[in-house]
Coordinates of C-alpha atoms in Angstrom, one line a residue:
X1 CA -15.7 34.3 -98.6
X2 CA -12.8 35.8 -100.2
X3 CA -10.5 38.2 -99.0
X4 CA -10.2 41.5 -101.6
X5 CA -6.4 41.7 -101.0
X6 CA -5.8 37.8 -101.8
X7 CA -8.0 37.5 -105.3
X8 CA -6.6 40.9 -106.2
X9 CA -2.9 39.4 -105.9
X10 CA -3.9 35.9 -107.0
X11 CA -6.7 36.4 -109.7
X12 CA -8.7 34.3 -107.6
X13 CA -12.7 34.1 -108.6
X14 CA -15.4 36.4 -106.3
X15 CA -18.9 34.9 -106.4
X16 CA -21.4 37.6 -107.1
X17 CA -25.1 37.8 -107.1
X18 CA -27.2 40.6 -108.8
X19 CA -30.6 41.3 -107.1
X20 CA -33.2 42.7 -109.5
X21 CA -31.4 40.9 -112.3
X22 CA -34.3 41.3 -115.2
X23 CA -34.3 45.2 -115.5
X24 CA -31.8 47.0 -118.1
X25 CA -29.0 47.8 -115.2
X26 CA -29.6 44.5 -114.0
X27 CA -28.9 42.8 -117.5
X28 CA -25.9 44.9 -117.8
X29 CA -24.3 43.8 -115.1
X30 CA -24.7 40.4 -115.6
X31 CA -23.3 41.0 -119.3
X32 CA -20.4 42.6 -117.3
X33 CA -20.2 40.0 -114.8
X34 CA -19.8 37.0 -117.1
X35 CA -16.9 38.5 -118.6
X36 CA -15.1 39.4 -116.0
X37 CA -12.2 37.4 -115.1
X38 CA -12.5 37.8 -111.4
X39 CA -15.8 37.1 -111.0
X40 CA -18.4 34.2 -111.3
X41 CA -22.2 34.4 -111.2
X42 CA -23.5 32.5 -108.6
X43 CA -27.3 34.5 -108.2
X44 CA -29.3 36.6 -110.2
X45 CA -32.7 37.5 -108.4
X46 CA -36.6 38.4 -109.5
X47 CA -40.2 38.1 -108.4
X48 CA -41.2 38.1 -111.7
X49 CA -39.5 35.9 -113.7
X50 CA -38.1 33.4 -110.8
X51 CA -37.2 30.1 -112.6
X52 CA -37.0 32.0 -116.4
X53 CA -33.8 31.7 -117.8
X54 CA -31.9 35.2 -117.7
X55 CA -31.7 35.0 -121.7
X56 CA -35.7 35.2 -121.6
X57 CA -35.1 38.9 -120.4
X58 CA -31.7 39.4 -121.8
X59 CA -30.9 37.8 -125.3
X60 CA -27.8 39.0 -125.8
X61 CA -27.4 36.6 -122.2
X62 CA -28.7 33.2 -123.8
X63 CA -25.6 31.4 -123.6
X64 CA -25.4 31.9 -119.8
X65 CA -26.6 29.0 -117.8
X66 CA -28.3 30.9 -115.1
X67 CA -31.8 31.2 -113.8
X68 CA -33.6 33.7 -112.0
X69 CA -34.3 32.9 -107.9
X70 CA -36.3 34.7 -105.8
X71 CA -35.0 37.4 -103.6
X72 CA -36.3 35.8 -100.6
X73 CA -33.9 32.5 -101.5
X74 CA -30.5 34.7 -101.5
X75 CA -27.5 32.8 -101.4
X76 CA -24.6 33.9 -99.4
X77 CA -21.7 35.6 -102.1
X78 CA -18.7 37.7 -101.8
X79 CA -20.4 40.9 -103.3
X80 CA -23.9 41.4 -103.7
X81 CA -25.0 44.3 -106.7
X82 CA -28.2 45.5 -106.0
X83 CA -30.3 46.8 -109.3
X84 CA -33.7 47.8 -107.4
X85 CA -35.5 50.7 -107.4
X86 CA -35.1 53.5 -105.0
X87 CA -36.5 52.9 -101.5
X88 CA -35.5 48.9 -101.7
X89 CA -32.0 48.3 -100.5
X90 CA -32.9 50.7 -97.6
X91 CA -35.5 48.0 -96.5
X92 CA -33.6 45.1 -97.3
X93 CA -29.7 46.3 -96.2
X94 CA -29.3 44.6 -93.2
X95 CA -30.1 41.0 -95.5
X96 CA -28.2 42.1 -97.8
X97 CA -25.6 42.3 -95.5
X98 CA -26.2 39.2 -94.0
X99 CA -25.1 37.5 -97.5
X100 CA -22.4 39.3 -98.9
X101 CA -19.2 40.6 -97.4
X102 CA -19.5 43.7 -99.9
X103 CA -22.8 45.0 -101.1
X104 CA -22.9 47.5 -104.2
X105 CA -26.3 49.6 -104.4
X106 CA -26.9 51.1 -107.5
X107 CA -30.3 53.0 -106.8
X108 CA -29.7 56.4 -104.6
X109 CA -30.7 54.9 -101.8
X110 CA -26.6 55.2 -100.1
X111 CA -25.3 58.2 -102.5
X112 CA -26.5 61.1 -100.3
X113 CA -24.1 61.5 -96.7
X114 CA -27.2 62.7 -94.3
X115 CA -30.9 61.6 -93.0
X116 CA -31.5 65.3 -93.9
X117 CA -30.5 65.2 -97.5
X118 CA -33.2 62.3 -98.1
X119 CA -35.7 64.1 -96.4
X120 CA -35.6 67.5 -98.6
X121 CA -34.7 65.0 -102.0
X122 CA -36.2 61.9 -101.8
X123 CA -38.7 60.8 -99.0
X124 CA -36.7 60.3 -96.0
X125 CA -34.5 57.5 -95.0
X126 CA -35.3 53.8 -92.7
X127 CA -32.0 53.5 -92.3
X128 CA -29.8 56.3 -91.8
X129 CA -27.2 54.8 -89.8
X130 CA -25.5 53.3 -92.8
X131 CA -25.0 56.9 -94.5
X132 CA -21.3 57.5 -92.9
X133 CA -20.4 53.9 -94.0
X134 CA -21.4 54.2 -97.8
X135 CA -18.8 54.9 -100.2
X136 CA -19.9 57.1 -103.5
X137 CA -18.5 55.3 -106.4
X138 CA -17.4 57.6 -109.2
X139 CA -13.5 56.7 -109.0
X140 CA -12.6 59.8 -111.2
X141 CA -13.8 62.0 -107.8
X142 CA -13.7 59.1 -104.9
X143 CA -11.1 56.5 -105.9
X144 CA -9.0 57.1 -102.9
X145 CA -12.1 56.2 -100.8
X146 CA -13.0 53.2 -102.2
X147 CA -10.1 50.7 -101.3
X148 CA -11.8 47.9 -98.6
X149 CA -15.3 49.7 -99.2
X150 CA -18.1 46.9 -97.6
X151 CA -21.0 49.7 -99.1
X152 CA -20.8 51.2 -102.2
X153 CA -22.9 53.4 -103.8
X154 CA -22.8 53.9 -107.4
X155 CA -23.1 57.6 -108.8
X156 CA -26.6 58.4 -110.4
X157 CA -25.9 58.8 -114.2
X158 CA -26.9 62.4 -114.6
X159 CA -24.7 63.4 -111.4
X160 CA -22.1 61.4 -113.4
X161 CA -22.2 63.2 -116.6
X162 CA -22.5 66.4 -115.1
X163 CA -19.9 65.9 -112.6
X164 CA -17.1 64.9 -115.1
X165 CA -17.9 67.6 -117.2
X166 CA -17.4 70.6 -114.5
X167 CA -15.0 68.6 -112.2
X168 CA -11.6 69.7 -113.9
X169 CA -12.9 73.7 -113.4
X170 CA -13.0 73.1 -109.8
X171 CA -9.6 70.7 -109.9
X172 CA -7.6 74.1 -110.9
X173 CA -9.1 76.5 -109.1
X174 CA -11.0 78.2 -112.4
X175 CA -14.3 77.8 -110.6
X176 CA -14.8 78.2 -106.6
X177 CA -18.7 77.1 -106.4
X178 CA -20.0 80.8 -106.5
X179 CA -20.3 81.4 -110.1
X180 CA -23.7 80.6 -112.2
X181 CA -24.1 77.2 -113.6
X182 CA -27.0 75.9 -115.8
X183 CA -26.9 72.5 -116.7
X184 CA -29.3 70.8 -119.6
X185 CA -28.7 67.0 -119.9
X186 CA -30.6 64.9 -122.6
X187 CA -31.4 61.3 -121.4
X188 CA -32.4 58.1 -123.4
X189 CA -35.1 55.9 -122.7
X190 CA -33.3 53.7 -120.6
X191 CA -33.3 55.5 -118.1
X192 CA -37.0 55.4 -117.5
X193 CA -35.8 51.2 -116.8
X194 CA -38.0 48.4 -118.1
X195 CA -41.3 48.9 -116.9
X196 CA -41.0 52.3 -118.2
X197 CA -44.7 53.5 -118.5
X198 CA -46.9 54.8 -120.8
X199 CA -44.6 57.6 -121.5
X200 CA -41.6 55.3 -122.5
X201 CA -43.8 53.5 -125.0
X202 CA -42.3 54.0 -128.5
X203 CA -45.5 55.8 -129.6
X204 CA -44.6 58.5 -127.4
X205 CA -41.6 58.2 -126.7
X206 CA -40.4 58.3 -130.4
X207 CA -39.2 61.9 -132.1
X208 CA -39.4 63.4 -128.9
X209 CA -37.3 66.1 -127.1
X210 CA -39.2 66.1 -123.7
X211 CA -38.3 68.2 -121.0
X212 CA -39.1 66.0 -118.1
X213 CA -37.7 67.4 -115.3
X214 CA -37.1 71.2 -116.4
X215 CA -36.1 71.9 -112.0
X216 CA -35.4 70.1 -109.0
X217 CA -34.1 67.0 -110.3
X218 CA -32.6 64.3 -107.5
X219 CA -29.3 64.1 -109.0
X220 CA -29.0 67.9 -108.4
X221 CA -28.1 66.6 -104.9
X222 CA -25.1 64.9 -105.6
X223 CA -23.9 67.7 -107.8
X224 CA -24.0 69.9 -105.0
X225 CA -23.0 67.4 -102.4
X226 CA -19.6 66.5 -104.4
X227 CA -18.8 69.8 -106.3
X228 CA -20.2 72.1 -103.6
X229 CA -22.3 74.5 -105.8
X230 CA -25.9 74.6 -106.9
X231 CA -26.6 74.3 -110.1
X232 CA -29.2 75.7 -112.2
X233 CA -30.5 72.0 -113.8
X234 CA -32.9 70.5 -116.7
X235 CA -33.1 67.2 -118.4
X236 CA -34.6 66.5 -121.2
X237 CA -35.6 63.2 -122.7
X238 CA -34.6 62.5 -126.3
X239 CA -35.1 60.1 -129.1
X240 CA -32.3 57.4 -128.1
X241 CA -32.3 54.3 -125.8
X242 CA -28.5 54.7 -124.6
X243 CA -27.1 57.9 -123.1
X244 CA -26.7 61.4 -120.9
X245 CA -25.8 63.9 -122.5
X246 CA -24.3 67.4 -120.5
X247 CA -24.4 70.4 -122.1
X248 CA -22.5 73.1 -119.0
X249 CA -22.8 77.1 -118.9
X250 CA -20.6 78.3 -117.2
X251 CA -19.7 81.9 -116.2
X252 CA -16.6 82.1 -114.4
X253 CA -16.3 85.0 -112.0
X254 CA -12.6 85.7 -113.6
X255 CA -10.6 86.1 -117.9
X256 CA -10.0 82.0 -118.5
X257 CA -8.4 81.2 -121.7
X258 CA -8.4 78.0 -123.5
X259 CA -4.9 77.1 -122.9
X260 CA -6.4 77.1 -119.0
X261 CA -9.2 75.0 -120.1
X262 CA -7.0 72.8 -121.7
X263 CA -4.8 72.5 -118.6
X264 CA -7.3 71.9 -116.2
X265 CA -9.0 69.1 -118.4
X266 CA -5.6 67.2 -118.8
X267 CA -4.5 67.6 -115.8
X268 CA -7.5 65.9 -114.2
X269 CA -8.3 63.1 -116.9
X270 CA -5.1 62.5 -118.8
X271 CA -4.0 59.5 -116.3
X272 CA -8.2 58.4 -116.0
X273 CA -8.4 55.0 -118.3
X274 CA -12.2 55.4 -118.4
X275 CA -11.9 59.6 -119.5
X276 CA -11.4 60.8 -123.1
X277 CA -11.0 65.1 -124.0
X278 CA -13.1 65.3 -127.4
X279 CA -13.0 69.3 -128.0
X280 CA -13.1 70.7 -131.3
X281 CA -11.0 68.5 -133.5
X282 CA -11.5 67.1 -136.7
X283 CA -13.6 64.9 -138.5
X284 CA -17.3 63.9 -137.6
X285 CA -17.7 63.6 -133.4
X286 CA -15.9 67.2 -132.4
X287 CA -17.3 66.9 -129.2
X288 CA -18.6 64.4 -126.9
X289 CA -21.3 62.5 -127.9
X290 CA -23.4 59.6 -126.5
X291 CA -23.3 57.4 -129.7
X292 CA -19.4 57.2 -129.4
X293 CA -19.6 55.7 -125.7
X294 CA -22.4 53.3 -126.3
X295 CA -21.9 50.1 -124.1
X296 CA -18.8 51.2 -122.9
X297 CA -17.6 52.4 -119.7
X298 CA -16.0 55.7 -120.9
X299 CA -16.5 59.4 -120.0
X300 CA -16.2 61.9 -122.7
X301 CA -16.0 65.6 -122.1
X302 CA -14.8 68.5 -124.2
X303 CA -15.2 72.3 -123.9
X304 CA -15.3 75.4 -125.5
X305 CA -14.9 79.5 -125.0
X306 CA -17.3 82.4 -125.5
X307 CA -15.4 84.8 -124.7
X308 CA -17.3 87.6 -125.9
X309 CA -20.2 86.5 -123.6
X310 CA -17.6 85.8 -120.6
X311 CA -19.5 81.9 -120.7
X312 CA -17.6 78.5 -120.8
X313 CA -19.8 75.5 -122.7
X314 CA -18.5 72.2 -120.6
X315 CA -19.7 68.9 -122.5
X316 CA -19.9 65.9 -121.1
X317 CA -21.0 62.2 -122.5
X318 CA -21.4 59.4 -121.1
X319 CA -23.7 55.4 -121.2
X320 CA -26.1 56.1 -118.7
X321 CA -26.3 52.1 -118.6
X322 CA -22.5 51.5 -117.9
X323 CA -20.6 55.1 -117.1
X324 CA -23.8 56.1 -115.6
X325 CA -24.8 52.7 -113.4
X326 CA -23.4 49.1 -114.3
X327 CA -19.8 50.1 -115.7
X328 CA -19.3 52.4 -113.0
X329 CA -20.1 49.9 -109.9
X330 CA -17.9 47.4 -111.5
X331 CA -15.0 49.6 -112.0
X332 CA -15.5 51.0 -108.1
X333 CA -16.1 47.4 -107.3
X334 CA -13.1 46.7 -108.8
X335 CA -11.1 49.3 -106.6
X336 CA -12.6 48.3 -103.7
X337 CA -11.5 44.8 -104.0
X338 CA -7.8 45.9 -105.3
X339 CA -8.5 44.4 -108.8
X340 CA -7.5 45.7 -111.8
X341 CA -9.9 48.8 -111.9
X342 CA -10.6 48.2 -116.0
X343 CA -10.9 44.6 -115.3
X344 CA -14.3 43.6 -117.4
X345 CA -14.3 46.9 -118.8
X346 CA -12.6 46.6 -121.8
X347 CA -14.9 47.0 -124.6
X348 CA -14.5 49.6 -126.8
X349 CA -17.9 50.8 -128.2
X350 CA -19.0 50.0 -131.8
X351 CA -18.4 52.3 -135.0
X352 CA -20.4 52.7 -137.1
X353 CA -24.0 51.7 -134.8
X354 CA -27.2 52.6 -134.6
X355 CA -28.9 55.1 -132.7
X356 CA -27.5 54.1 -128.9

């Protein structure tokens, strides 16, 4: 297999395999994989459609000459993504690592750091003793960490979007984890993933604005974990297929102005080539929005100041599909191997689209 440092200096080609390749995540990937000039595909795994061609789950994929495999067949590669629900790559790890020199999990299953944490958030933990190996991949909070990284765990999409958007208050000191925070994120229907369920079927899903998990979401844990401060949190599901949406109150302990705001925003995203400041211009999108970032691998946020009510509105946007899972495995995958972090990244979004 091939050594990060050597293909990052010589462009040479990673083989990579996606396991769970027919779900929406999975799909993305391998839309991300096949342009990316670092990697080939060598795998792309399913129960259900073994021996299917990956465009009869993915048309935009039909031009890829690739077939689904079993999971029980897996071929040895250089990384190995894993697109499977929770509670999977736990079980299956140790094969995992068997095949691949660098495997990237993109359910929660590696994000949290104890046996603990999975016990009060998810439903415990088979194998704990990979926690302290696991690097969380959001490379605007953890890039240092990822260099060399053989586990990687990429960020849950509502932690993602809610993250980026307070992150910069707690960069320059404006917030110090004891303030109040309440935090109301619309989702699209992606999220829910392919098999969905009667409640993603468009009948009723359509028109809706659906608070689904109005407390005690999962991803409440990472928020807390990386930002070190509870936050008051509910997400709603919303009429589109493509996004999170985080809408922040904040209310700071101590006078901030904008011209702070605008500092500590820059100063923690103006170097970031994923992270764009959309605050109150001109024209049509004023602030972050989801439809701007569709397919892309970019972060919006943006801010603004009620003063008279001492409260700061953080927004935050992001592709819950690529910001919020795919994209952001790639680009730590990226780091980790001592690519070019934006390499495969590249596209820009579409304007004017359809509802994301």
């Amino acid at each position: 297999m091939s050594s990060g440092n050597d293909a990052g200096a010589s462009g040479e080609t990673y083989t990579a395999s996606v396991i769970g390749g027919t779900g929406f995540t999975g799909g993305e990937l391998l839309r991300l994989l096949a342009g990316h000039p670092n990697f080939e595909v060598a795998q792309a795994t399913s129960r259900s459609k073994a021996n299917k061609t990956v465009g009869h789950s993915h048309p935009n994929l039909r031009e890829l000459d690739l077939r689904f495999s079993s999971p029980d067949d897996l071929e040895s590669v250089d990384v190995l993504f894993a697109a499977t629900p929770h509670g999977v790559s736990m079980e299956q790890i140790d094969t995992f690592e068997e095949h691949a020199d660098t495997v990237v999990d993109l359910s929660a299953d590696f994000r949290l750091n104890t046996a603990e944490q999975y016990e009060e958030w998810y439903d415990g933990h088979s194998a704990p003793e990979y926690l302290d190996k696991s690097v969380y991949a959001l490379p605007e909070l953890t890039r240092d960490e990822l260099p060399g990284a053989e586990l990687i765990a990429s960020g849950g999409c509502n932690a993602t979007s809610t993250i980026l958007g307070l992150k910069p208050m707690f960069d320059a000191g404006i917030l110090d984890g004891s303030e109040d925070i309440v935090v109301d994120v619309k989702v699209g229907s992606s999220e829910g993933g392919a098999g969905g369920g009667a409640a993603s079927s468009h009948p009723e899903r359509s028109g809706i604005v659906r608070p689904y998990a109005p407390i005690s979401h999962r991803h409440e844990a990472e928020i807390e974990q990386f930002l070190g401060v509870s936050v008051s949190f509910t997400v709603h599901a919303v009429d589109m297929i493509r996004g999170s949406s985080a809408t922040c109150h904040v209310f700071p302990g101590q006078p901030v102005s904008k011209g702070d705001l605008w500092k500590a925003y820059r100063g923690s995203y103006e170097d970031e080539p994923f992270m764009r400041l959309v605050s109150g211009g001109s024209g049509v999108y004023r602030y972050p929005e989801p439809k701007a970032v569709a397919g892309t691998n970019i972060g919006e946020v943006g801010f603004d100041l009620d003063a008279s009510n001492k409260r700061i509105v953080a927004f935050s946007a992001i592709d819950n599909m690529m910001k919020g899972s795919a994209g952001q495995a790639i680009h730590g995958t990226n780091i980790a191997l001592g690519l070019d972090e934006t390499a495969g990244l590249d596209f820009a979004g579409l304007h004017p689209v359809g509802a994301p």
